[in-house]
Tab-separated table of C-alpha atoms in Angstrom:
chain	number	residue	atom	x	y	z
R	228	UNK	CA	-34.596	-155.859	-36.240
R	229	UNK	CA	-36.295	-159.675	-36.894
R	230	UNK	CA	-36.825	-161.205	-40.062
R	231	UNK	CA	-40.175	-160.450	-40.312
R	232	UNK	CA	-39.931	-156.668	-39.781
R	233	UNK	CA	-37.238	-156.416	-42.220
R	234	UNK	CA	-39.351	-157.694	-45.085
R	235	UNK	CA	-41.791	-154.850	-44.557
R	236	UNK	CA	-39.103	-152.258	-44.850
R	237	UNK	CA	-37.131	-150.851	-48.214
R	238	UNK	CA	-34.567	-148.901	-49.231
R	239	UNK	CA	-35.732	-145.473	-50.287
R	240	UNK	CA	-34.508	-142.088	-51.869
R	241	UNK	CA	-35.864	-138.946	-50.361
R	242	UNK	CA	-34.679	-135.771	-52.224
R	243	UNK	CA	-35.097	-132.279	-50.704
R	244	UNK	CA	-33.778	-128.589	-50.752
R	245	UNK	CA	-33.442	-125.148	-49.024
R	246	UNK	CA	-31.726	-122.055	-49.162
R	247	UNK	CA	-29.593	-120.430	-46.483
R	248	UNK	CA	-30.122	-116.642	-46.259
R	249	UNK	CA	-26.566	-116.201	-46.764
R	250	UNK	CA	-23.019	-117.568	-47.023
R	251	UNK	CA	-21.899	-117.597	-43.056
R	252	UNK	CA	-21.645	-120.461	-41.036
R	253	UNK	CA	-24.844	-119.681	-39.143
R	254	UNK	CA	-26.818	-118.987	-41.795
R	255	UNK	CA	-26.109	-122.145	-43.360
R	256	UNK	CA	-26.459	-124.228	-40.202
R	257	UNK	CA	-29.743	-122.629	-39.555
R	258	UNK	CA	-31.050	-124.227	-43.017
R	259	UNK	CA	-29.396	-127.535	-42.659
R	260	UNK	CA	-30.800	-128.354	-39.204
R	261	UNK	CA	-34.250	-127.259	-40.376
R	262	UNK	CA	-33.707	-129.178	-43.730
R	263	UNK	CA	-32.713	-132.462	-41.927
R	264	UNK	CA	-35.328	-132.139	-39.096
R	265	UNK	CA	-38.421	-131.647	-41.937
R	266	UNK	CA	-36.835	-134.693	-43.525
R	267	UNK	CA	-36.993	-136.939	-40.357
R	268	UNK	CA	-40.416	-135.453	-39.211
R	269	UNK	CA	-42.318	-135.545	-42.585
R	270	UNK	CA	-41.246	-139.101	-43.254
R	271	UNK	CA	-41.293	-140.542	-39.526
R	272	UNK	CA	-37.940	-141.650	-40.016
R	273	UNK	CA	-36.364	-143.712	-37.157
R	274	UNK	CA	-32.693	-142.046	-37.070
R	275	UNK	CA	-31.047	-145.503	-37.145
R	276	UNK	CA	-33.006	-146.001	-40.510
R	277	UNK	CA	-31.244	-143.015	-41.743
R	278	UNK	CA	-28.393	-144.732	-43.473
R	279	UNK	CA	-26.458	-141.868	-46.080
R	280	UNK	CA	-26.796	-138.122	-46.907
R	281	UNK	CA	-25.783	-136.697	-49.930
R	282	UNK	CA	-25.578	-132.952	-50.166
R	283	UNK	CA	-24.699	-130.188	-52.571
R	284	UNK	CA	-24.435	-126.708	-52.679
R	285	UNK	CA	-24.501	-124.108	-54.602
R	286	UNK	CA	-21.243	-122.484	-55.251
R	287	UNK	CA	-21.873	-119.105	-53.613
R	288	UNK	CA	-22.254	-121.246	-50.347
R	289	UNK	CA	-18.389	-121.961	-48.978
R	290	UNK	CA	-18.320	-121.098	-45.263
R	291	UNK	CA	-18.901	-124.688	-43.803
R	292	UNK	CA	-19.715	-128.048	-44.626
R	293	UNK	CA	-23.434	-128.870	-44.788
R	294	UNK	CA	-22.372	-132.515	-43.851
R	295	UNK	CA	-20.108	-131.270	-40.729
R	296	UNK	CA	-23.578	-129.761	-39.391
R	297	UNK	CA	-25.682	-132.854	-40.161
R	298	UNK	CA	-23.006	-134.777	-38.335
R	299	UNK	CA	-23.801	-132.844	-35.398
R	300	UNK	CA	-27.456	-132.263	-35.439
R	301	UNK	CA	-30.101	-134.960	-33.970
R	302	UNK	CA	-27.430	-137.580	-32.803
R	303	UNK	CA	-26.624	-138.478	-36.574
R	304	UNK	CA	-22.961	-138.947	-35.988
R	305	UNK	CA	-23.265	-142.541	-37.479
R	306	UNK	CA	-24.971	-141.650	-40.493
R	307	UNK	CA	-22.317	-141.581	-43.609
R	308	UNK	CA	-22.843	-137.858	-45.011
R	309	UNK	CA	-21.046	-136.429	-48.268
R	310	UNK	CA	-20.321	-132.899	-49.701
R	311	UNK	CA	-20.349	-131.842	-53.162
R	312	UNK	CA	-20.654	-128.493	-55.093
R	313	UNK	CA	-23.611	-128.366	-57.300
R	314	UNK	CA	-23.347	-127.994	-60.652
R	315	UNK	CA	-23.298	-124.283	-61.946
R	316	UNK	CA	-26.238	-123.509	-64.082
R	317	UNK	CA	-26.906	-119.733	-64.769
R	318	UNK	CA	-30.053	-118.098	-63.171
R	319	UNK	CA	-30.205	-121.193	-60.382
R	320	UNK	CA	-31.549	-120.680	-57.124
R	321	UNK	CA	-28.647	-118.833	-54.803
R	322	UNK	CA	-27.678	-120.567	-51.773
R	323	UNK	CA	-29.169	-123.504	-52.403
R	324	UNK	CA	-28.674	-126.804	-50.486
R	325	UNK	CA	-29.761	-129.991	-51.825
R	326	UNK	CA	-30.003	-133.072	-50.417
R	327	UNK	CA	-30.286	-137.212	-51.413
R	328	UNK	CA	-31.023	-139.229	-48.288
R	329	UNK	CA	-30.915	-143.176	-48.492
R	330	UNK	CA	-33.354	-144.428	-45.834
R	331	UNK	CA	-34.799	-147.370	-44.510
R	332	UNK	CA	-39.079	-147.119	-44.704
R	333	UNK	CA	-41.889	-149.613	-44.228
R	334	UNK	CA	-42.924	-150.556	-47.707
R	335	UNK	CA	-45.765	-148.493	-47.242
R	336	UNK	CA	-44.818	-145.515	-45.862
R	337	UNK	CA	-44.939	-142.070	-48.092
R	338	UNK	CA	-42.163	-140.505	-49.351
R	339	UNK	CA	-42.364	-136.701	-48.364
R	340	UNK	CA	-39.792	-134.769	-50.180
R	341	UNK	CA	-39.111	-131.321	-48.205
R	342	UNK	CA	-38.346	-128.676	-50.461
R	343	UNK	CA	-38.307	-125.412	-48.262
R	344	UNK	CA	-37.612	-121.526	-48.089
R	345	UNK	CA	-36.501	-120.317	-51.966
R	346	UNK	CA	-36.008	-124.129	-52.906
R	347	UNK	CA	-39.717	-124.526	-52.662
R	348	UNK	CA	-39.822	-123.313	-56.636
R	349	UNK	CA	-37.590	-126.292	-57.687
R	350	UNK	CA	-40.274	-128.802	-56.902
R	351	UNK	CA	-43.374	-126.781	-56.312
R	352	UNK	CA	-45.338	-130.259	-56.811
R	353	UNK	CA	-43.835	-131.565	-53.634
R	354	UNK	CA	-44.172	-128.810	-51.230
């Protein structure tokens, strides 16, 4: 990337969330792949500009690691991923997977935060 192009980019953080339909590896995989695809497409992300993603999952999701799924999809094996357990709060959304992605975006690029499925009620203003 040239110096001029670097000046037109900034590090940004994108939040998002989705829900799995249950606690199986397949159900978690479906939710994670959909969320990552939406993160990329809604923000016109170039994969090499996706720097890191932190995942959190509610305590009812333990069949697999969301990061292990993301690492295998869309050629993102060089992205830094981290899994964490979401803090338990009564009446939280069930089977919820949240993300915080650190990305490099053009300075004038509006950020689109993907809130999908049952997680759309977390941030109705961003759906």
